[in-house]
PDB file of C-alpha atoms in Angstrom:
ATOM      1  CA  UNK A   1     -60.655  26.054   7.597  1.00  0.00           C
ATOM      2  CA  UNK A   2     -61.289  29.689   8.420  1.00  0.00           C
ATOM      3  CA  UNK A   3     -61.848  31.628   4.876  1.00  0.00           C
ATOM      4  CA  UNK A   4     -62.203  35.833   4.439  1.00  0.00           C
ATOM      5  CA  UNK A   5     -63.746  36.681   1.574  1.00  0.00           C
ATOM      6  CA  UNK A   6     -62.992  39.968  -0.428  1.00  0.00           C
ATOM      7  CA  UNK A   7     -65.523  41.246  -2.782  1.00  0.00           C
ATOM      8  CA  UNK A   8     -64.387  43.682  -5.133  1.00  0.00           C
ATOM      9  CA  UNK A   9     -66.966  44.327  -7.758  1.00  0.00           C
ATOM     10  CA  UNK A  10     -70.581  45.463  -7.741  1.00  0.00           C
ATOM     11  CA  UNK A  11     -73.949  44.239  -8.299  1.00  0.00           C
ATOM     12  CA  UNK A  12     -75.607  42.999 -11.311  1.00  0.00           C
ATOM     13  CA  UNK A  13     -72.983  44.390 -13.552  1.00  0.00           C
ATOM     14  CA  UNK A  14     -70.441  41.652 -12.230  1.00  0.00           C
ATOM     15  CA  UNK A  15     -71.249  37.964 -11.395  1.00  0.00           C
ATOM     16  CA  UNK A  16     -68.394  38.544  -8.910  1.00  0.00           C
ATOM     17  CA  UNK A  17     -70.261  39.191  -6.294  1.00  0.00           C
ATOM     18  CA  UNK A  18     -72.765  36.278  -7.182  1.00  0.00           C
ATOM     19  CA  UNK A  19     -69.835  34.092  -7.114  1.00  0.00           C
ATOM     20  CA  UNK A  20     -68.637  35.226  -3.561  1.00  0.00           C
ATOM     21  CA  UNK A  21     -72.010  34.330  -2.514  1.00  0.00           C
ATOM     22  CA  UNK A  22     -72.000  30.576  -4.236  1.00  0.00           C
ATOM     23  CA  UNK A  23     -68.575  30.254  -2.678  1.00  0.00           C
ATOM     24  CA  UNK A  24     -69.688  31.608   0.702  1.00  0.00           C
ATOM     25  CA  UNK A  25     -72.982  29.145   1.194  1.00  0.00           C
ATOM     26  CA  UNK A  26     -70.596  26.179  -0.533  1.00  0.00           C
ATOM     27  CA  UNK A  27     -68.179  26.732   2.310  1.00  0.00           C
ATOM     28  CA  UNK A  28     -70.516  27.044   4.982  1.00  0.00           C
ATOM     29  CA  UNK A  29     -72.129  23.549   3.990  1.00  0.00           C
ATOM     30  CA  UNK A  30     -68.990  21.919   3.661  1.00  0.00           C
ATOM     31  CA  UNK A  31     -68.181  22.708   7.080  1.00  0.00           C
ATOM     32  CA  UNK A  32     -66.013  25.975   7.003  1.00  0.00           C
ATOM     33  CA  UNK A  33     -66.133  28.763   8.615  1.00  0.00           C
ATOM     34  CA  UNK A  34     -66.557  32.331   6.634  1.00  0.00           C
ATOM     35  CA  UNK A  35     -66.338  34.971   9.841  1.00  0.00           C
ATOM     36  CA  UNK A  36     -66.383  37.727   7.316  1.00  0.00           C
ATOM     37  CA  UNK A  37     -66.704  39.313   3.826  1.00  0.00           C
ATOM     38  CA  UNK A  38     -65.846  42.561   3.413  1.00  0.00           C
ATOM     39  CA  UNK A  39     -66.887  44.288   0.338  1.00  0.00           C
ATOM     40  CA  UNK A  40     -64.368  47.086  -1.365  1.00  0.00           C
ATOM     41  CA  UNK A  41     -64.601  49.366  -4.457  1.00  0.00           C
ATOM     42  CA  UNK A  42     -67.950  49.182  -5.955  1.00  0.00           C
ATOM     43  CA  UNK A  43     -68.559  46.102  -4.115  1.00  0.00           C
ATOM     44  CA  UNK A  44     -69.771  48.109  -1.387  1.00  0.00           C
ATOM     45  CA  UNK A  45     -73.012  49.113  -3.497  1.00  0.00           C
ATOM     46  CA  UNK A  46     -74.340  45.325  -2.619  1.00  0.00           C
ATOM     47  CA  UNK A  47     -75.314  46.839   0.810  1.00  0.00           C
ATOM     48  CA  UNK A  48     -78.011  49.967  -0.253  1.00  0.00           C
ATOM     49  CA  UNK A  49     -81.711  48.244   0.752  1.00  0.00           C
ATOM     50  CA  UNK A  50     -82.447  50.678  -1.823  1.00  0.00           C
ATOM     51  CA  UNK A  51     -82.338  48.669  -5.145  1.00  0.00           C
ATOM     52  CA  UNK A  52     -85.050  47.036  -6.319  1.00  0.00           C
ATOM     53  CA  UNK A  53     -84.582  44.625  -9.245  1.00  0.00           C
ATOM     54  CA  UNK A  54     -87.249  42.960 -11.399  1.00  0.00           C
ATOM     55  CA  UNK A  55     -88.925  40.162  -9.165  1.00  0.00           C
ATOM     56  CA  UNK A  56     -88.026  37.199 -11.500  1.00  0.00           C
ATOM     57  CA  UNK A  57     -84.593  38.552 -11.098  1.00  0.00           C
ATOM     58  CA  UNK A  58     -82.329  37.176  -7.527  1.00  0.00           C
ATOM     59  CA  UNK A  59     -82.288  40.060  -5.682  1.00  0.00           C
ATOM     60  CA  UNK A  60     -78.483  40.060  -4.036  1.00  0.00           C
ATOM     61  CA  UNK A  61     -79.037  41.768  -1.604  1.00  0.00           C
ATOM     62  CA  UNK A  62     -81.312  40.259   0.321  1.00  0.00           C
ATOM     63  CA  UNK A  63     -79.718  36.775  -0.463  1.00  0.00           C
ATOM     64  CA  UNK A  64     -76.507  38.615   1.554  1.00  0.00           C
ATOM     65  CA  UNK A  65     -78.342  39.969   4.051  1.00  0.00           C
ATOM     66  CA  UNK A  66     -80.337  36.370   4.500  1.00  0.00           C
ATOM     67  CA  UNK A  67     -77.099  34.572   4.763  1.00  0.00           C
ATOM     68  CA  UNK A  68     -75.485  37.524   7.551  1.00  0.00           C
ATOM     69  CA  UNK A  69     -79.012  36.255   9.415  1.00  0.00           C
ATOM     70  CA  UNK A  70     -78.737  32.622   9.240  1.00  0.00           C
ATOM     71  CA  UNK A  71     -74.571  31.545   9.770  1.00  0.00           C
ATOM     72  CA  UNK A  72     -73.285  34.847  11.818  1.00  0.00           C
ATOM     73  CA  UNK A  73     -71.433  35.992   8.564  1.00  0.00           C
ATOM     74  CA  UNK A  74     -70.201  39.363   9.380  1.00  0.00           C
ATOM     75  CA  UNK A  75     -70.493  41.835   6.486  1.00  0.00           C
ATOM     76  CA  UNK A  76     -68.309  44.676   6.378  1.00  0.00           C
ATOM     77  CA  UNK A  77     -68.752  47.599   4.072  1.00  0.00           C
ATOM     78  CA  UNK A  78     -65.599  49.872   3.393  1.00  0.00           C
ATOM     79  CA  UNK A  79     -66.192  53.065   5.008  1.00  0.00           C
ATOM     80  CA  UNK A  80     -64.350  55.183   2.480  1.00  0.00           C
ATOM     81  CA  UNK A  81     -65.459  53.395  -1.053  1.00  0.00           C
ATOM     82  CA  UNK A  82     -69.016  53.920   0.872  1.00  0.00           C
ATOM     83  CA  UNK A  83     -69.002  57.292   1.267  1.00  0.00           C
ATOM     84  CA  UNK A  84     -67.505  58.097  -2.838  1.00  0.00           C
ATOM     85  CA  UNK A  85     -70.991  55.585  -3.793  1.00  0.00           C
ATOM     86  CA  UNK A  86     -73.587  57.137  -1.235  1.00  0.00           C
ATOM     87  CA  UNK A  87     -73.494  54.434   1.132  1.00  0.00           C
ATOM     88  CA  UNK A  88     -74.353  55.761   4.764  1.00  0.00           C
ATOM     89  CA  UNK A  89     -75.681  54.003   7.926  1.00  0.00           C
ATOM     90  CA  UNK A  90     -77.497  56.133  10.116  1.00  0.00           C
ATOM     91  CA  UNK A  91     -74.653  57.706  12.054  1.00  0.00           C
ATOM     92  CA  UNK A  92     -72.636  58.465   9.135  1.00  0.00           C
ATOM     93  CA  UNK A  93     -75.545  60.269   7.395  1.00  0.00           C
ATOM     94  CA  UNK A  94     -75.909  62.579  10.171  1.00  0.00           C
ATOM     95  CA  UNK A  95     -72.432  62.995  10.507  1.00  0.00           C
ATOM     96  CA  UNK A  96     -72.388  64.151   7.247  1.00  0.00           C
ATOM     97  CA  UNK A  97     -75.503  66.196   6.854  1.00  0.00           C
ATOM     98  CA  UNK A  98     -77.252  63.624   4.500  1.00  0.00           C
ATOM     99  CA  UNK A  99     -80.996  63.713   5.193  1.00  0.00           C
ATOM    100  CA  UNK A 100     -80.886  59.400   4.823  1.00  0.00           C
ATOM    101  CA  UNK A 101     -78.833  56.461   5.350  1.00  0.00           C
ATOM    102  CA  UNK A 102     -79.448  53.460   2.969  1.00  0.00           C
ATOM    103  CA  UNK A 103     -77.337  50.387   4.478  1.00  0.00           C
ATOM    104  CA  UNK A 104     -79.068  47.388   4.667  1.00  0.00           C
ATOM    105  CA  UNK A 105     -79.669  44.942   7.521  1.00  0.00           C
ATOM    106  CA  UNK A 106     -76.691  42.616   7.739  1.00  0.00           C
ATOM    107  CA  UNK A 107     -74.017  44.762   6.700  1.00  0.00           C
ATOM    108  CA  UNK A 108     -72.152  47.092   8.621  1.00  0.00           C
ATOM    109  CA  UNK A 109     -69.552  50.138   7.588  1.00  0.00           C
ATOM    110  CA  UNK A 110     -66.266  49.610   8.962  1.00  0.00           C
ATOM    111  CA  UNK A 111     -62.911  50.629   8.095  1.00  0.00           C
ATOM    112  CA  UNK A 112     -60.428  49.031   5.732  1.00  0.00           C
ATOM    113  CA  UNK A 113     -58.542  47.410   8.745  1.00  0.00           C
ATOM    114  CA  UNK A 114     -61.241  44.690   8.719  1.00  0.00           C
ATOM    115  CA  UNK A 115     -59.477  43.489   5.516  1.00  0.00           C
ATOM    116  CA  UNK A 116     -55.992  43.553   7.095  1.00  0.00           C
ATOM    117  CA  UNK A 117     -57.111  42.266  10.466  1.00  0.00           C
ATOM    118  CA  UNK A 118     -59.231  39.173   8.175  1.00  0.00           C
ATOM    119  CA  UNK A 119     -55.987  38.567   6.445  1.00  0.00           C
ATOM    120  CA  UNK A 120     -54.133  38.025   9.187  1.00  0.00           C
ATOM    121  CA  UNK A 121     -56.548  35.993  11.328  1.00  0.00           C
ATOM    122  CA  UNK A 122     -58.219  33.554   8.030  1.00  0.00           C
ATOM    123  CA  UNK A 123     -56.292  30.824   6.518  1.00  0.00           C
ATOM    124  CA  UNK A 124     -56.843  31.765   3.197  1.00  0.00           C
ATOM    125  CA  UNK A 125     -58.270  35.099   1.859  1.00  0.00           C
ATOM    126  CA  UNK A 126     -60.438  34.381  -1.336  1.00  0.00           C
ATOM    127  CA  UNK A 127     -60.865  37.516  -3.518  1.00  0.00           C
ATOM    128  CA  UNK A 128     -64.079  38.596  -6.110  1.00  0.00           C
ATOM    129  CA  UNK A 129     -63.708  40.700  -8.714  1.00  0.00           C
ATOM    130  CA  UNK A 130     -62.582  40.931 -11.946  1.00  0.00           C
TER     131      UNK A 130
ATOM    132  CA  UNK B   1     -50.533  41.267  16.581  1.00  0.00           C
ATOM    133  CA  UNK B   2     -47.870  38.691  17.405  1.00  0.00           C
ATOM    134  CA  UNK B   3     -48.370  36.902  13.776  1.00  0.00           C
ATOM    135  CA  UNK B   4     -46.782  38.532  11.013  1.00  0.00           C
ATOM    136  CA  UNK B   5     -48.144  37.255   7.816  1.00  0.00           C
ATOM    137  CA  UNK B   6     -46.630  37.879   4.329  1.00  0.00           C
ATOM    138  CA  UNK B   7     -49.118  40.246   2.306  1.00  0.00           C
ATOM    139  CA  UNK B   8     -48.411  41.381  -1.397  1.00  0.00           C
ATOM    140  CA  UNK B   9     -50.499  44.178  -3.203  1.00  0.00           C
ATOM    141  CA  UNK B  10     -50.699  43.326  -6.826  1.00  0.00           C
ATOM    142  CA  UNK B  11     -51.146  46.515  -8.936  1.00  0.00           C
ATOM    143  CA  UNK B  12     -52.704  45.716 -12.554  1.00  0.00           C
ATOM    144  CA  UNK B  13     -54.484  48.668 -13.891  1.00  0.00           C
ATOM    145  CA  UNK B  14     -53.651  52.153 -15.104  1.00  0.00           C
ATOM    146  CA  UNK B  15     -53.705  54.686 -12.577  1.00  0.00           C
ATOM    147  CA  UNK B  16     -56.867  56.762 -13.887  1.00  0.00           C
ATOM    148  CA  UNK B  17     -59.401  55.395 -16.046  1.00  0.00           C
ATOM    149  CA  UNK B  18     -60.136  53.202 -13.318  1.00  0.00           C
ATOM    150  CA  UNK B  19     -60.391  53.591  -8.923  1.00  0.00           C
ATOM    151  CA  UNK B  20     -58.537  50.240  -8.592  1.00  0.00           C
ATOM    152  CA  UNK B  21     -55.274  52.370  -7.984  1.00  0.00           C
ATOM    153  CA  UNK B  22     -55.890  54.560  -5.938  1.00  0.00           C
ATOM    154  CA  UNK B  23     -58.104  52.389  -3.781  1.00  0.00           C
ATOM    155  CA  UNK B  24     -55.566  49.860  -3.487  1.00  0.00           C
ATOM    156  CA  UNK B  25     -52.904  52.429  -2.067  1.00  0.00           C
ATOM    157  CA  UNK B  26     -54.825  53.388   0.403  1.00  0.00           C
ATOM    158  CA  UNK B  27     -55.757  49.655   1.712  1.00  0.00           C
ATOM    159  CA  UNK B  28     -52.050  49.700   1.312  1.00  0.00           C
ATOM    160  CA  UNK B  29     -51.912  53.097   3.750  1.00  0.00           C
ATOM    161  CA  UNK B  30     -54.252  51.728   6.052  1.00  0.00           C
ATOM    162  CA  UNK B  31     -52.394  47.729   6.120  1.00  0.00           C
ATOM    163  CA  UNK B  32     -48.973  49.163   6.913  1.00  0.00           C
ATOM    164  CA  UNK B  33     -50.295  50.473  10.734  1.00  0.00           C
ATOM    165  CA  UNK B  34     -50.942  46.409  11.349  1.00  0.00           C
ATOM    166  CA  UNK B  35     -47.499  45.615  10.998  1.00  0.00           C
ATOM    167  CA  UNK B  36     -46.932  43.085   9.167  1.00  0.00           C
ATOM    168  CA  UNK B  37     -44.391  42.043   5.912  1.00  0.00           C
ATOM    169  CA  UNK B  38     -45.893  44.080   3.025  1.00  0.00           C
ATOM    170  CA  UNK B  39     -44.551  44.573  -0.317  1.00  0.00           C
ATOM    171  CA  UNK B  40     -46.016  45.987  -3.332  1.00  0.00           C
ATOM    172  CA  UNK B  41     -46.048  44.397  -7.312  1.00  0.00           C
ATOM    173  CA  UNK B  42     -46.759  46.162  -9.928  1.00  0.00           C
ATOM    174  CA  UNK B  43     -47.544  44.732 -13.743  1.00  0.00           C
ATOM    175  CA  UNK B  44     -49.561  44.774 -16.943  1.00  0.00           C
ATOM    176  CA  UNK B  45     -50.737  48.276 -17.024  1.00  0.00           C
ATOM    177  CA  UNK B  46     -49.893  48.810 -13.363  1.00  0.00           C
ATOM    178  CA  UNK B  47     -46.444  49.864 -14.037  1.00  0.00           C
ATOM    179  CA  UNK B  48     -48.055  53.103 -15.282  1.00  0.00           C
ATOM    180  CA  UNK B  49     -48.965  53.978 -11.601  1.00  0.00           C
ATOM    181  CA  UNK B  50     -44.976  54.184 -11.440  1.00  0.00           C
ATOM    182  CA  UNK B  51     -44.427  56.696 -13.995  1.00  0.00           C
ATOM    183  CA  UNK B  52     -42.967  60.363 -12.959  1.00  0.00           C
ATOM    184  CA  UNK B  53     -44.173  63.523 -14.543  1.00  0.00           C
ATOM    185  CA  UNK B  54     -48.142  62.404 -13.796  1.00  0.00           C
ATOM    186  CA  UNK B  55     -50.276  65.409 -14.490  1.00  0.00           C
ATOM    187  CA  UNK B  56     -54.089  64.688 -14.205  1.00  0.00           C
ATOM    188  CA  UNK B  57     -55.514  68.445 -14.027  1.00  0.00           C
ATOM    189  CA  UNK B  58     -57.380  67.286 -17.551  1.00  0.00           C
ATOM    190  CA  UNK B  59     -59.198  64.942 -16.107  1.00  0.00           C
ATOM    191  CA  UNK B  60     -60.434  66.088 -12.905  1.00  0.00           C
ATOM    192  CA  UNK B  61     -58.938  63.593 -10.646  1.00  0.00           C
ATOM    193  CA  UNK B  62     -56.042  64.101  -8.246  1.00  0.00           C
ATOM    194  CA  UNK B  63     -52.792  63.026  -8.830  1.00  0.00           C
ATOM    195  CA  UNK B  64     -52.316  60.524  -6.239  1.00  0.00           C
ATOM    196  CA  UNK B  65     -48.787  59.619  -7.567  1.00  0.00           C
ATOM    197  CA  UNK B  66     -46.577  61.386  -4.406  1.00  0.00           C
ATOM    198  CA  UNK B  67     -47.806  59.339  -2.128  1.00  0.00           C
ATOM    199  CA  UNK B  68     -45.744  56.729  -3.788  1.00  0.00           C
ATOM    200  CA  UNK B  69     -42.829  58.332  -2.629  1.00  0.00           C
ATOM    201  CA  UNK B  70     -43.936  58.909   1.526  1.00  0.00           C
ATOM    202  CA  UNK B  71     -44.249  54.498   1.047  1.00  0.00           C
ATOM    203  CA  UNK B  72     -40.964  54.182   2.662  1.00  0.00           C
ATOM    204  CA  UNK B  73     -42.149  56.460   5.895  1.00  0.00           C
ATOM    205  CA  UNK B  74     -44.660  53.501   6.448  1.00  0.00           C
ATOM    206  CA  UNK B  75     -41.873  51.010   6.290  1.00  0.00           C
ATOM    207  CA  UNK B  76     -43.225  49.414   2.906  1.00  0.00           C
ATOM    208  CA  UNK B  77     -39.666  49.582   1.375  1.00  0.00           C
ATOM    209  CA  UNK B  78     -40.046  46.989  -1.882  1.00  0.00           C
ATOM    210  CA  UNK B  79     -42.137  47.697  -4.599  1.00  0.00           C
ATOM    211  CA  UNK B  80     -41.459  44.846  -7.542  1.00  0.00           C
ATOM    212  CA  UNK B  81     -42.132  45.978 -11.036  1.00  0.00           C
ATOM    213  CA  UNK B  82     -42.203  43.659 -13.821  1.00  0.00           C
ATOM    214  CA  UNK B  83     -39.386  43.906 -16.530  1.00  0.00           C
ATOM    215  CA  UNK B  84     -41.739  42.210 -19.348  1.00  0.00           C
ATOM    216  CA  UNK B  85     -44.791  44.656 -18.340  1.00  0.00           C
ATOM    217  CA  UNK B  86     -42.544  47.647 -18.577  1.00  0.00           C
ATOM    218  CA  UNK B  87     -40.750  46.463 -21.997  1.00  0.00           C
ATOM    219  CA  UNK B  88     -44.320  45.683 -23.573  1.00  0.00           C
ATOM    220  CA  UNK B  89     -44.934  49.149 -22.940  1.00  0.00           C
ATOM    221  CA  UNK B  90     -42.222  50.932 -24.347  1.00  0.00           C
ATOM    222  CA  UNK B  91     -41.477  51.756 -20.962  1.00  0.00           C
ATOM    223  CA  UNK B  92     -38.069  51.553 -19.240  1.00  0.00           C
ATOM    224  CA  UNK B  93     -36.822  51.920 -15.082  1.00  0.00           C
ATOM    225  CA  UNK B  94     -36.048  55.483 -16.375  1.00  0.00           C
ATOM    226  CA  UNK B  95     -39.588  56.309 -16.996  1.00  0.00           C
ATOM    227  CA  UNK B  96     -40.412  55.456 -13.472  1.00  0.00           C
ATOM    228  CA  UNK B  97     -40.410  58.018 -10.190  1.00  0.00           C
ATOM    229  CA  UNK B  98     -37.565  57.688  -7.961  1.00  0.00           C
ATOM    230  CA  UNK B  99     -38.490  56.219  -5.014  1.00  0.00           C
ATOM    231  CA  UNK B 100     -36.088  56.028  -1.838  1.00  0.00           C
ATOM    232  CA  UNK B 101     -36.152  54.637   1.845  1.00  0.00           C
ATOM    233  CA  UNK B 102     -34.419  54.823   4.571  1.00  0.00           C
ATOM    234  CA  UNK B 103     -32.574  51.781   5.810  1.00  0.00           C
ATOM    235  CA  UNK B 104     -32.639  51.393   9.613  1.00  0.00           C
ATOM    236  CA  UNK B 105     -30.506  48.806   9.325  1.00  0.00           C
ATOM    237  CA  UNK B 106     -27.802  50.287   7.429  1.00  0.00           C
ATOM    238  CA  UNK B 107     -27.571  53.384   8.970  1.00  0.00           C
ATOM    239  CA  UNK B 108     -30.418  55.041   7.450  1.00  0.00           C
ATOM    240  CA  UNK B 109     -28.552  54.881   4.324  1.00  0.00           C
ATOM    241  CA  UNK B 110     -31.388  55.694   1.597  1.00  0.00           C
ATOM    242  CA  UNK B 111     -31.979  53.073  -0.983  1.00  0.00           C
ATOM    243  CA  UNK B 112     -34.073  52.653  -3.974  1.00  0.00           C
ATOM    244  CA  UNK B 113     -38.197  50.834  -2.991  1.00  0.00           C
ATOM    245  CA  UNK B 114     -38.252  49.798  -6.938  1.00  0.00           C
ATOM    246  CA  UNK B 115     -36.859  46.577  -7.676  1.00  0.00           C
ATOM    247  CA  UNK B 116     -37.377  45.889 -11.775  1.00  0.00           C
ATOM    248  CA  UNK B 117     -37.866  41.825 -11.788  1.00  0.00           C
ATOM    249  CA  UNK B 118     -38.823  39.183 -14.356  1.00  0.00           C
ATOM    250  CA  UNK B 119     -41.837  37.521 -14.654  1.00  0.00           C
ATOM    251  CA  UNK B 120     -40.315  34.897 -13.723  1.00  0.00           C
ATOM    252  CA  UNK B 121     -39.281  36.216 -10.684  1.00  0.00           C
ATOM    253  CA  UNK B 122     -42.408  37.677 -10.128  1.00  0.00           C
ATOM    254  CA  UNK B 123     -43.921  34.396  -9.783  1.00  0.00           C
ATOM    255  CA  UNK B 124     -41.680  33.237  -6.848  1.00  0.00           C
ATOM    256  CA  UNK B 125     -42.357  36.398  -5.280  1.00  0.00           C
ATOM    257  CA  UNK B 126     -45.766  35.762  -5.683  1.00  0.00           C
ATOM    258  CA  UNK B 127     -45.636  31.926  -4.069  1.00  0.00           C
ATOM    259  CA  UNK B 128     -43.820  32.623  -1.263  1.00  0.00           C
ATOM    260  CA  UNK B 129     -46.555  35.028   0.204  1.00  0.00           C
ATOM    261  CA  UNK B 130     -49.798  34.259   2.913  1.00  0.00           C
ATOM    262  CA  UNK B 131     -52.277  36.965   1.589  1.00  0.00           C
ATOM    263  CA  UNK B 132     -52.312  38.453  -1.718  1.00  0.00           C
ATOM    264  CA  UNK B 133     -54.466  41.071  -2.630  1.00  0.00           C
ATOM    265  CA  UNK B 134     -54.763  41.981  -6.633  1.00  0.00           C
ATOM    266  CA  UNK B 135     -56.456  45.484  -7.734  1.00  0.00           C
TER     267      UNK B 135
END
């Protein structure tokens, strides 16, 4: 079965997001394919290579950016919830006159179309948030 | 696209206080250019994104309530609203903005987008869709 995932809370604050990720490596291994999670609201602030949590803490991530690396999952960042929470790639921060980008390797900023488009093309669309 | 896929936009929160609202219109904004069969529910405290008279100069935020109203320009033409959420509320249909489209295929007669449903109703609504997407 072909499963989009929606993530629609942030890090740490919200196991969401470590939920989508469970969900995401479960369906992989059980022989599904997951072309792509797109992260909305302040789910977008998974994607800053920025954050740095404790080291006996998971750091999310990484464990994203890992799993974007190993199965092809395509990671899709809201452009416009992005740009309210600072989140820039290197072409939006000099489009906008920021003096650094922070997106992590893995993701990418798209718009919200991705959603639609995964929607239409997934058999089911599996939502994380609250 | 030649699929056309059933999506429903479930509206649960208050309109400030929280970005869920506004965020979800404008997924909603964006959706409607793919063409597809979109409607729009709205319960718990989402019925208070309905509400006329919104004035949010206090709190710094715009009032993203109009836009409500230019729905029907993107051919999203039924917006469900909860009877129970409304009643629990103290609310009533008169509380909420008037909010008109123009039907195509009646002439461009205009007609009311709000359609005040039961939860029971709701539910159906709810099962007979592909995608839903809750905010």
């Amino acid at each position: 079965m072909k499963i989009g995932v929606l993530v629609s809370e942030g890090p740490y604050t919200h196991e969401a997001v470590d939920s989508a990720y469970n969900f995401v490596k479960a369906a992989l291994a059980a022989g599904h394919e997951v072309p792509r999670v797109f992260f909305y609201h302040d789910g977008v602030n998974v994607s800053t290579r920025l954050s740095v949590p404790p080291q006996d803490e998971r750091n999310i991530q990484e464990n994203w950016t890992n799993l974007a690396k190993e199965h092809g999952v395509d990671l899709v960042v809201c452009i416009a919830a992005a740009q309210r929470r600072g989140i820039l790639d290197k072409n939006e921060a000099e489009r906008q006159g920021k003096d650094a980008d922070n997106i992590a390797e893995g993701f990418r900023i798209s718009g919200l179309g991705q959603l639609i488009e995964l929607g239409i093309q997934a058999d089911r669309l599996v939502t994380f948030g609250d | 696209m030649s699929d056309v896929k059933k999506f429903l936009y479930v509206n649960r929160k208050a309109p400030y206080g929280t970005i869920y609202a506004l965020e979800s219109l404008e997924v909603v904004l964006i959706g409607a250019a793919f063409e597809q069969d979109v409607a729009l529910a709205f319960l718990d405290d989402g019925v208070f994104q309905l509400t006329k008279s919104q004035e949010t100069d206090g709190i710094g935020c715009k009032n993203f309530s109009p836009t409500f109203r230019a729905l029907g320009d993107y051919d999203v033409t039924r917006l469900y609203v909860e009877r129970e959420s409304l009643e629990e509320r103290g609310l009533t249909e008169d509380d909420l903005q008037e909010i008109m489209y123009e039907d195509e295929d009646d002439d461009w007669a205009e007609k009311p987008s709000i359609c005040v449903i039961s939860r029971a109703e709701m539910a159906d609504v709810m099962a007979e869709q592909d995608v839903i997407l809750s905010f």
